Amino acid sequence: MSRHQFPRFSEQYSAHWRSEGLWSDITLHGGFDATVARSPDSVAIITDDSRYSFREFKQEADALAAGLIGIGISKGDIVSVQLPNWLEFCLLQLALSRIGAVIQPLHMIFRERDLKNLYAFCETDVAIVAGEYKGVDYAAMTRELMPDLPVLEKMVVVRGDARDGSEHGLAAIIEEGRDKLDRLDGLQTSADDIFYLNFTSGTEGTPKGFLHSHNTLVSLIASVGKHQIGQDPKRINLGCSPMTHSFGHFITYYCVLAGIPMVLVDRYNPTLILEIIEQERVTALSGTPAHFIGLLNHENFDRYDTSSITSAGVGGARSAPELISKLEKVWGVKTGNTYGMGETIIHTMTLPDDPDEKIQDSVGRPIPGAQLKIVSQADRSVEQEPNEIGEICFRGPTLFVGYHNQPDLTAKTRDESGWFYTGDLGFVDDEGYLCFAGRAKEVINRGGSKIYPKEIEDVISAYPAVRDVAVVGMPDERMGEIVCAFVLPKDKSGSVSLNEIKAFLESEKVMKYMIPEELICLDEFPMTPTGKVRKNSLWEQARDYKKASKAQ
């Protein structure tokens, strides 16, 4: 029996969504089995050197599940996975679901500092990591940390060599499990079981790990997937986002639940992706605004035949009006904006037939089954009138079950009626469209990666030449926002350079996205009467700095 204690919804809450038909009580692997039965020989996954039918996909995933049971993984175990978009990641999604274990993705940019914090916070049972990827030895990083993490007893190495003792090679696990499929007999799993744990914040301070069950994820994605394949029976998905992010993670779900073939690309390379679109006749492309900008602005874009594209799913960050217009001009597709978070998945979205001004200026209206309201920041019991800014609140079947090991934090975010208080600010216009006004707690959204300024400030403040530091998001056409550090040099007559701050942060082994892309030295910070830094004023300075730079 697992030592982890996960939250559960009340029977009354669960019964409501079942009665509404918005929870289907289907597990990820159960939905997959139904797809395999319908289309065993259809193409499921396309890699750079192979094609896998749904039958083959299931054979490999089942063998992996049996092999993982053989090394001691059981229901309720937390399994951290640090892999690029490889076939093995897809196999693990199905294998861990079948066992009843919890998959916990770790971004490839995480280094020792980040990994240690998250392994410890999650009380990870097993780490599954890449051997070497892009010149980084991920297995060596986790191996070095294990002596200080007594709960983390096992490591599985993917596409690399495992050492003796507590390490296993994933390929060997699959082979060992091929003739041990009887281990899968009698496994007891439920659609109410927790099976996905990911994080909304950074890795220091107070991480927020949101937990989802099959019911809070599978029902919606299965429904959307059926709609997509109904509109385009020849649909082929290619996702640019990493599978360690929720946006990229769920591409596999569309494949296994709706039978939509998916192309795996393990790193973002515009030239490679354009070649694959032409070769495989990809019809549906997804990624962040930065991914699409990189493709559309490619110097040889017109040399590739991308006419097969009929759908562009842009997420992770707000799409600029210029990008929306360009996608329609180049491919004839109407994309728009969505609003959501790890806790709610998708809350609102614009639709192709929405007026252009709504697509450009709003983040849409609630998706089917979701509810939206705006409440006063001063008193959550007071609902705002249209066009009045307040806190955005969500209610719907995709609400997360709770934060991992943080019941008090979970309780603060919701009420007895099932409303989730996001902390984000916005208003609803007269037609019911949500207009996003600001991000809670000054979180920076860099191309879909949410970055907490305090984490960066804490590290930079340790640099000897810095007297004080404040970090804000600087508006950026490509990434939505980038990290901008305002620094007060310790020597008031001196200065601090961006390069020396970068070198210092790299020596501290922080993740790449925490490293500022702009640095501005000031004599003093703008302060409130109570002695706090006026972050809004700094944000305005960052915006003006960006505008001035572009004008030069």
XYZ file of C-alpha atoms in Angstrom:
552
model
C 0.000 0.000 0.000
C 1.263 3.466 -0.904
C 2.545 5.655 1.919
C 1.174 8.756 0.163
C -2.133 10.228 1.263
C -3.947 11.941 -1.590
C -7.056 14.135 -1.302
C -10.398 13.020 -2.736
C -13.555 14.832 -3.713
C -16.688 14.322 -1.655
C -19.299 11.870 -2.912
C -21.738 14.725 -3.382
C -19.298 16.726 -5.509
C -18.431 13.706 -7.667
C -22.067 12.709 -8.088
C -22.864 16.162 -9.493
C -20.427 15.888 -12.404
C -21.461 12.318 -13.116
C -25.106 13.304 -13.251
C -24.235 16.157 -15.627
C -22.514 13.664 -17.923
C -19.214 15.517 -17.580
C -17.392 12.706 -15.794
C -17.351 9.460 -17.741
C -15.500 7.289 -15.196
C -12.959 6.245 -17.827
C -9.291 5.796 -16.913
C -6.580 6.789 -19.364
C -5.571 3.168 -19.967
C -9.207 2.070 -20.160
C -9.891 4.609 -22.899
C -6.711 3.462 -24.641
C -7.821 -0.175 -24.608
C -11.082 0.827 -26.292
C -9.163 2.722 -28.993
C -6.847 -0.243 -29.614
C -9.850 -2.553 -29.941
C -11.401 -0.239 -32.570
C -8.264 0.445 -34.620
C -5.457 -1.974 -33.717
C -3.534 -1.559 -36.966
C -3.920 2.199 -37.432
C -0.838 4.368 -36.969
C -0.594 5.755 -33.433
C 2.893 7.258 -33.118
C 5.399 8.474 -35.687
C 9.019 8.997 -34.630
C 12.053 10.014 -36.648
C 12.798 6.399 -37.560
C 9.687 4.298 -36.851
C 5.917 4.017 -36.938
C 3.920 2.276 -34.221
C 0.404 0.948 -34.617
C -2.002 1.081 -31.706
C -1.486 -2.667 -31.252
C 2.292 -2.199 -31.025
C 1.884 0.818 -28.755
C -0.188 -1.295 -26.351
C 2.239 -4.228 -26.460
C 5.152 -2.005 -25.472
C 3.187 -0.101 -22.805
C 1.832 -3.309 -21.233
C 5.289 -4.898 -21.192
C 6.631 -1.759 -19.513
C 3.837 -1.832 -16.918
C 4.604 -5.456 -16.092
C 8.321 -4.706 -15.895
C 7.791 -1.705 -13.616
C 5.743 -3.875 -11.264
C 8.694 -6.272 -11.325
C 11.031 -3.610 -9.910
C 8.555 -2.753 -7.173
C 6.431 0.108 -8.528
C 2.870 -0.150 -7.237
C -0.390 1.754 -7.002
C -0.070 5.231 -5.472
C 3.703 5.487 -5.936
C 4.941 8.865 -7.182
C 7.145 8.435 -10.230
C 9.066 11.520 -11.369
C 9.854 11.537 -15.087
C 12.506 13.770 -16.644
C 12.447 12.949 -20.344
C 12.155 14.834 -23.638
C 9.341 14.017 -26.073
C 10.469 10.446 -26.621
C 8.387 7.334 -27.280
C 9.291 6.142 -23.781
C 7.434 9.091 -22.245
C 4.241 8.014 -24.048
C 4.715 4.425 -22.898
C 5.145 5.601 -19.316
C 1.924 7.609 -19.393
C -0.016 4.436 -20.189
C 2.039 2.028 -18.077
C 1.860 4.116 -14.908
C -1.861 4.703 -15.432
C -2.435 0.949 -15.680
C -0.468 0.282 -12.492
C -2.255 3.089 -10.664
C 0.959 5.031 -10.018
C 1.224 8.833 -10.228
C 3.287 10.405 -13.007
C 5.132 13.582 -12.017
C 6.881 15.290 -14.956
C 10.120 17.223 -14.424
C 11.222 19.838 -16.940
C 14.416 19.161 -18.845
C 15.780 22.557 -17.817
C 15.831 21.543 -14.142
C 19.264 21.026 -12.642
C 20.505 19.693 -9.293
C 19.093 22.535 -7.211
C 15.612 22.231 -8.698
C 15.577 18.440 -8.761
C 16.571 18.074 -5.135
C 13.813 20.429 -4.006
C 11.120 18.683 -6.021
C 12.192 15.126 -5.227
C 12.144 16.014 -1.540
C 8.847 17.883 -1.685
C 7.067 15.111 -3.620
C 8.726 12.331 -1.611
C 9.371 10.736 -4.996
C 9.484 6.936 -4.908
C 11.136 6.371 -8.297
C 12.935 8.719 -10.709
C 12.904 7.912 -14.430
C 15.434 10.068 -16.247
C 17.207 10.396 -19.569
C 20.756 9.173 -19.829
C 22.450 11.896 -21.837
C 20.475 14.481 -23.798
C 21.767 17.657 -25.442
C 25.127 17.121 -23.748
C 23.655 16.891 -20.228
C 23.959 13.680 -18.181
C 20.602 13.600 -16.396
C 21.218 10.242 -14.799
C 24.414 11.562 -13.219
C 22.531 14.520 -11.711
C 19.908 12.360 -10.006
C 22.509 9.766 -9.033
C 24.462 12.461 -7.195
C 21.350 13.556 -5.273
C 20.088 10.136 -4.166
C 22.287 9.768 -1.039
C 20.606 12.893 0.395
C 17.110 11.661 -0.490
C 16.467 8.486 1.515
C 12.925 8.071 0.165
C 14.155 8.009 -3.446
C 15.361 4.425 -3.595
C 15.213 3.633 -7.329
C 16.281 5.273 -10.572
C 15.416 4.120 -14.083
C 17.673 5.298 -16.912
C 16.260 5.808 -20.400
C 18.601 5.545 -23.389
C 21.618 5.274 -21.158
C 23.528 2.866 -18.960
C 22.224 1.925 -15.535
C 24.632 1.088 -12.743
C 24.273 -1.773 -10.299
C 22.094 -1.675 -7.230
C 19.280 0.841 -7.216
C 19.375 1.576 -10.964
C 17.556 -0.068 -13.866
C 17.541 0.421 -17.611
C 14.102 1.081 -19.075
C 14.726 -1.044 -22.163
C 15.645 -4.005 -19.945
C 12.503 -3.443 -17.859
C 10.349 -3.705 -20.988
C 12.058 -6.901 -22.104
C 11.692 -8.475 -18.652
C 8.005 -7.634 -18.613
C 7.105 -9.116 -22.011
C 6.375 -12.590 -20.700
C 5.162 -11.415 -17.279
C 1.883 -9.806 -18.393
C 0.024 -11.876 -15.810
C 1.290 -9.300 -13.286
C -1.336 -6.960 -14.747
C -4.196 -9.300 -13.894
C -6.416 -8.111 -11.089
C -5.018 -4.568 -10.853
C -7.605 -2.351 -9.180
C -7.754 1.210 -10.486
C -10.496 3.824 -10.453
C -11.215 6.933 -12.486
C -11.212 8.796 -9.162
C -7.590 7.805 -8.475
C -4.910 10.498 -8.567
C -2.610 9.864 -11.516
C -1.096 13.246 -12.538
C 1.005 15.581 -10.377
C 2.602 18.674 -11.831
C 3.676 22.095 -10.575
C 2.436 25.613 -11.177
C 5.315 27.457 -9.538
C 9.058 27.233 -9.222
C 10.909 24.789 -7.054
C 11.769 26.897 -4.034
C 9.730 28.616 -1.376
C 6.319 27.014 -1.504
C 5.871 24.744 -4.528
C 2.275 24.167 -5.618
C 1.821 20.653 -6.935
C -1.641 20.196 -8.401
C -3.198 16.737 -8.424
C -5.601 15.434 -11.051
C -7.634 12.260 -11.278
C -8.637 10.461 -14.459
C -12.109 11.979 -14.185
C -10.829 15.556 -14.023
C -8.751 15.120 -17.191
C -9.832 12.200 -19.352
C -13.514 13.052 -19.796
C -12.859 16.500 -21.288
C -9.944 15.472 -23.497
C -11.780 12.402 -24.811
C -14.736 14.604 -25.750
C -12.566 17.226 -27.446
C -10.599 14.518 -29.257
C -13.755 12.902 -30.648
C -14.876 16.300 -31.915
C -11.505 16.882 -33.578
C -11.384 13.523 -35.354
C -15.006 13.970 -36.390
C -14.151 17.247 -38.102
C -10.961 15.877 -39.674
C -10.798 12.051 -39.961
C -7.247 12.338 -41.367
C -6.001 14.512 -38.518
C -2.336 14.121 -37.515
C -1.053 15.975 -34.450
C 2.397 17.446 -33.931
C 3.047 19.150 -30.609
C 5.983 21.516 -30.196
C 5.612 21.876 -26.419
C 7.512 19.527 -24.085
C 5.519 16.704 -22.524
C 6.718 17.832 -19.113
C 4.334 20.800 -19.490
C 0.619 20.032 -19.258
C 0.039 21.592 -22.695
C 2.433 19.121 -24.307
C 1.660 16.242 -21.933
C -1.946 15.919 -23.063
C -1.118 15.497 -26.769
C -0.677 11.807 -25.973
C -4.189 11.736 -24.513
C -5.723 12.797 -27.835
C -3.857 9.914 -29.445
C -4.826 7.203 -26.964
C -8.406 8.360 -26.331
C -9.499 9.500 -29.800
C -7.159 7.546 -32.066
C -5.434 10.654 -33.464
C -1.911 9.841 -34.767
C 0.863 11.912 -33.216
C 4.321 12.867 -34.448
C 7.029 13.014 -31.788
C 9.715 15.700 -32.019
C 12.136 15.665 -29.095
C 13.441 19.213 -29.502
C 12.140 22.405 -31.035
C 13.911 22.961 -34.342
C 11.932 25.024 -36.882
C 13.705 23.537 -39.895
C 13.084 19.979 -38.713
C 9.431 20.670 -37.903
C 8.799 22.246 -41.306
C 10.368 19.183 -42.952
C 8.146 16.861 -40.916
C 4.982 18.829 -41.722
C 5.772 18.450 -45.423
C 6.791 14.785 -45.217
C 4.021 13.493 -42.912
C 1.270 15.879 -44.081
C 0.675 17.043 -40.517
C -2.734 18.690 -40.201
C -2.775 19.918 -36.587
C 0.088 21.848 -35.043
C 0.224 22.987 -31.417
C 2.673 25.047 -29.420
C 3.280 28.367 -27.710
C 3.285 31.698 -29.571
C 7.095 31.529 -29.621
C 7.004 28.174 -31.429
C 4.705 29.500 -34.153
C 6.665 32.734 -34.550
C 9.833 30.699 -35.008
C 8.194 28.653 -37.772
C 6.435 31.477 -39.594
C 9.547 33.687 -39.526
C 11.859 30.922 -40.728
C 14.025 32.281 -43.523
C 13.110 29.385 -45.826
C 9.476 28.983 -44.763
C 8.140 29.342 -48.327
C 10.301 26.450 -49.554
C 8.283 23.939 -47.521
C 4.841 22.631 -48.370
C 2.817 23.243 -45.211
C -0.546 23.399 -46.966
C -1.742 20.334 -45.015
C -2.141 22.438 -41.847
C -5.818 22.919 -41.006
C -5.546 23.545 -37.262
C -3.187 25.629 -35.107
C -3.523 25.308 -31.348
C -1.701 28.140 -29.624
C -1.434 27.953 -25.846
C 0.811 28.496 -22.859
C 0.790 32.267 -23.282
C -1.520 34.883 -24.769
C -1.419 35.170 -28.565
C -0.659 38.606 -29.933
C -3.161 39.963 -32.496
C -0.354 39.993 -35.098
C 0.197 36.244 -34.693
C -3.528 35.460 -34.916
C -3.749 37.463 -38.146
C -0.665 35.841 -39.640
C -1.886 32.292 -38.935
C -5.123 33.072 -40.733
C -3.279 34.640 -43.667
C -0.726 31.828 -44.077
C -2.825 28.737 -43.337
C -6.382 30.004 -43.359
C -6.855 28.864 -39.755
C -8.549 30.888 -37.054
C -6.920 30.398 -33.716
C -7.327 32.563 -30.662
C -6.716 32.823 -26.968
C -7.379 30.465 -24.083
C -7.277 30.965 -20.352
C -6.530 28.216 -17.899
C -3.939 26.859 -15.533
C -2.741 23.546 -14.246
C -5.499 23.569 -11.653
C -8.333 24.047 -14.177
C -6.806 22.897 -17.511
C -9.007 25.063 -19.800
C -11.330 27.681 -18.377
C -12.254 29.952 -21.278
C -11.369 30.112 -24.954
C -12.152 32.099 -28.054
C -13.693 30.260 -31.011
C -13.045 30.674 -34.750
C -16.441 32.255 -35.331
C -16.003 34.850 -32.568
C -15.689 38.481 -33.740
C -12.098 39.478 -34.522
C -12.048 42.101 -31.769
C -13.061 39.483 -29.190
C -10.324 37.111 -30.344
C -7.764 39.887 -30.069
C -8.904 41.556 -26.857
C -10.282 38.711 -24.724
C -9.530 35.149 -23.666
C -12.967 33.936 -24.656
C -15.976 32.494 -22.890
C -16.240 29.404 -20.664
C -15.908 26.017 -22.332
C -18.877 23.599 -22.033
C -19.354 22.564 -18.412
C -17.199 25.362 -17.002
C -18.572 28.318 -15.083
C -17.045 31.742 -14.559
C -17.604 34.601 -12.151
C -15.667 37.682 -11.057
C -15.632 38.604 -7.379
C -14.415 41.618 -5.448
C -10.815 41.435 -4.284
C -11.891 42.946 -0.979
C -14.831 40.602 -0.403
C -15.165 37.342 -2.304
C -18.860 37.139 -1.450
C -19.519 40.156 -3.691
C -19.837 39.371 -7.394
C -18.663 42.119 -9.744
C -20.804 43.710 -12.405
C -19.813 43.394 -16.091
C -16.660 45.367 -16.966
C -15.584 45.600 -13.287
C -12.171 44.113 -12.547
C -12.002 41.497 -9.829
C -10.706 38.023 -9.029
C -11.409 35.326 -11.627
C -13.257 32.288 -10.248
C -13.782 28.899 -11.885
C -16.158 26.014 -11.359
C -16.184 22.939 -13.538
C -15.453 19.230 -14.013
C -11.742 19.755 -14.710
C -10.962 21.348 -11.332
C -7.935 19.724 -9.727
C -8.481 17.529 -6.676
C -6.059 19.443 -4.472
C -2.471 20.528 -3.881
C -0.052 17.774 -2.959
C 0.701 17.728 0.778
C -0.878 21.180 1.208
C -4.484 20.747 2.416
C -4.552 24.217 3.972
C -3.556 25.828 0.689
C -6.182 23.763 -1.127
C -8.846 24.925 1.319
C -7.933 28.591 0.787
C -8.550 28.342 -2.948
C -12.107 26.973 -2.981
C -15.439 27.118 -1.226
C -18.148 24.590 -0.388
C -19.962 25.324 -3.650
C -16.965 24.171 -5.685
C -15.730 27.598 -6.773
C -11.975 27.883 -7.289
C -10.459 31.315 -6.600
C -7.609 31.754 -9.075
C -6.040 34.912 -7.631
C -5.840 36.239 -11.201
C -7.568 39.448 -12.151
C -9.943 40.188 -14.990
C -13.402 41.317 -15.985
C -16.283 39.959 -18.032
C -17.623 42.231 -20.747
C -21.261 42.693 -21.694
C -21.174 39.694 -24.051
C -19.687 37.341 -21.472
C -16.095 37.355 -22.737
C -13.340 37.252 -20.127
C -10.706 39.970 -20.395
C -7.526 39.134 -18.514
C -6.189 42.058 -16.466
C -3.264 40.801 -14.416
C -1.444 37.867 -12.977
C -1.580 36.937 -9.334
C 1.514 37.427 -7.196
C 3.458 38.916 -10.125
C 4.140 35.577 -11.766
C 6.077 35.910 -15.029
C 4.676 33.835 -17.899
C 7.567 33.228 -20.254
C 6.260 31.310 -23.250
C 4.064 29.168 -21.028
C 6.621 28.675 -18.248
C 5.503 30.374 -15.060
C 8.383 31.944 -13.158
C 8.230 33.415 -9.667
C 10.326 36.594 -9.301
C 11.095 35.963 -5.624
C 13.036 32.812 -6.473
C 15.305 34.762 -8.820
C 15.599 37.696 -6.426
C 16.684 35.404 -3.607
C 19.555 33.996 -5.659
C 20.708 37.295 -7.228
C 20.683 39.036 -3.829
C 23.490 36.705 -2.761
C 25.771 38.141 -5.423
C 28.349 40.376 -3.649
C 28.057 43.314 -6.056
C 24.260 43.590 -5.628
C 22.669 45.759 -2.953
C 19.090 44.958 -3.852
C 17.168 43.378 -6.709
C 13.604 43.301 -8.016
C 12.463 41.087 -10.880
C 9.488 41.707 -13.169
C 8.212 40.462 -16.483
C 9.168 42.569 -19.482
C 6.613 42.445 -22.342
C 7.952 40.473 -25.297
C 6.299 39.787 -28.663
C 7.798 36.317 -28.962
C 7.601 34.919 -25.434
C 4.781 37.007 -23.992
C 7.107 38.058 -21.170
C 10.796 37.688 -20.421
C 12.648 38.026 -17.134
C 13.935 41.529 -16.402
C 16.026 42.202 -13.293
C 16.265 45.683 -11.791
C 19.450 45.902 -9.728
C 20.825 48.371 -7.194
C 24.628 48.003 -7.297
C 26.339 47.804 -3.919
C 28.795 50.410 -5.141
C 26.507 53.334 -5.952
C 29.033 54.735 -8.396
C 29.451 51.386 -10.124
C 27.281 49.043 -12.126
C 26.443 45.356 -12.489
C 26.362 43.720 -15.928
C 23.910 41.191 -17.266
C 26.745 38.832 -18.194
C 28.136 38.646 -14.673
C 24.664 37.981 -13.231
C 24.154 35.232 -15.826
C 27.500 33.644 -14.915
C 26.644 33.768 -11.212
C 23.236 32.146 -11.687
C 24.733 29.435 -13.872
C 27.253 28.689 -11.117
C 24.309 28.329 -8.717
C 22.815 25.687 -11.047
C 19.433 27.359 -11.408
C 17.153 26.461 -14.288
C 17.735 28.352 -17.507
C 14.422 30.242 -17.487
C 15.326 31.892 -14.176
C 18.261 33.691 -15.771
C 17.315 37.317 -16.680
C 17.342 38.325 -20.320
C 17.443 42.021 -19.498
C 19.076 43.883 -16.618
C 18.572 47.522 -15.672
C 20.645 49.270 -12.979
C 18.952 51.915 -10.825
C 20.048 54.190 -8.013
C 16.921 53.459 -5.963
C 13.636 51.577 -6.351
C 10.256 53.302 -6.442
C 8.706 52.567 -3.038
C 5.233 52.545 -1.507
C 4.507 54.525 1.697
C 4.840 51.277 3.626
C 8.332 50.628 2.308
C 7.553 48.069 -0.409
C 8.927 48.113 -3.941
C 6.378 49.352 -6.455
C 6.487 46.447 -8.884
C 3.889 48.091 -11.131
C 6.203 51.072 -11.620
C 9.085 48.761 -12.486
C 6.904 46.888 -14.944
C 6.066 50.190 -16.635
C 9.762 51.036 -16.802
C 10.466 47.644 -18.346
C 7.716 48.198 -20.907
C 9.037 51.660 -21.800
C 12.597 50.327 -22.001
C 11.397 47.676 -24.452
C 9.569 50.226 -26.574
C 12.603 52.522 -26.655
C 14.874 49.619 -27.650
C 12.580 48.700 -30.536
C 12.455 52.294 -31.733
C 16.224 52.530 -32.026
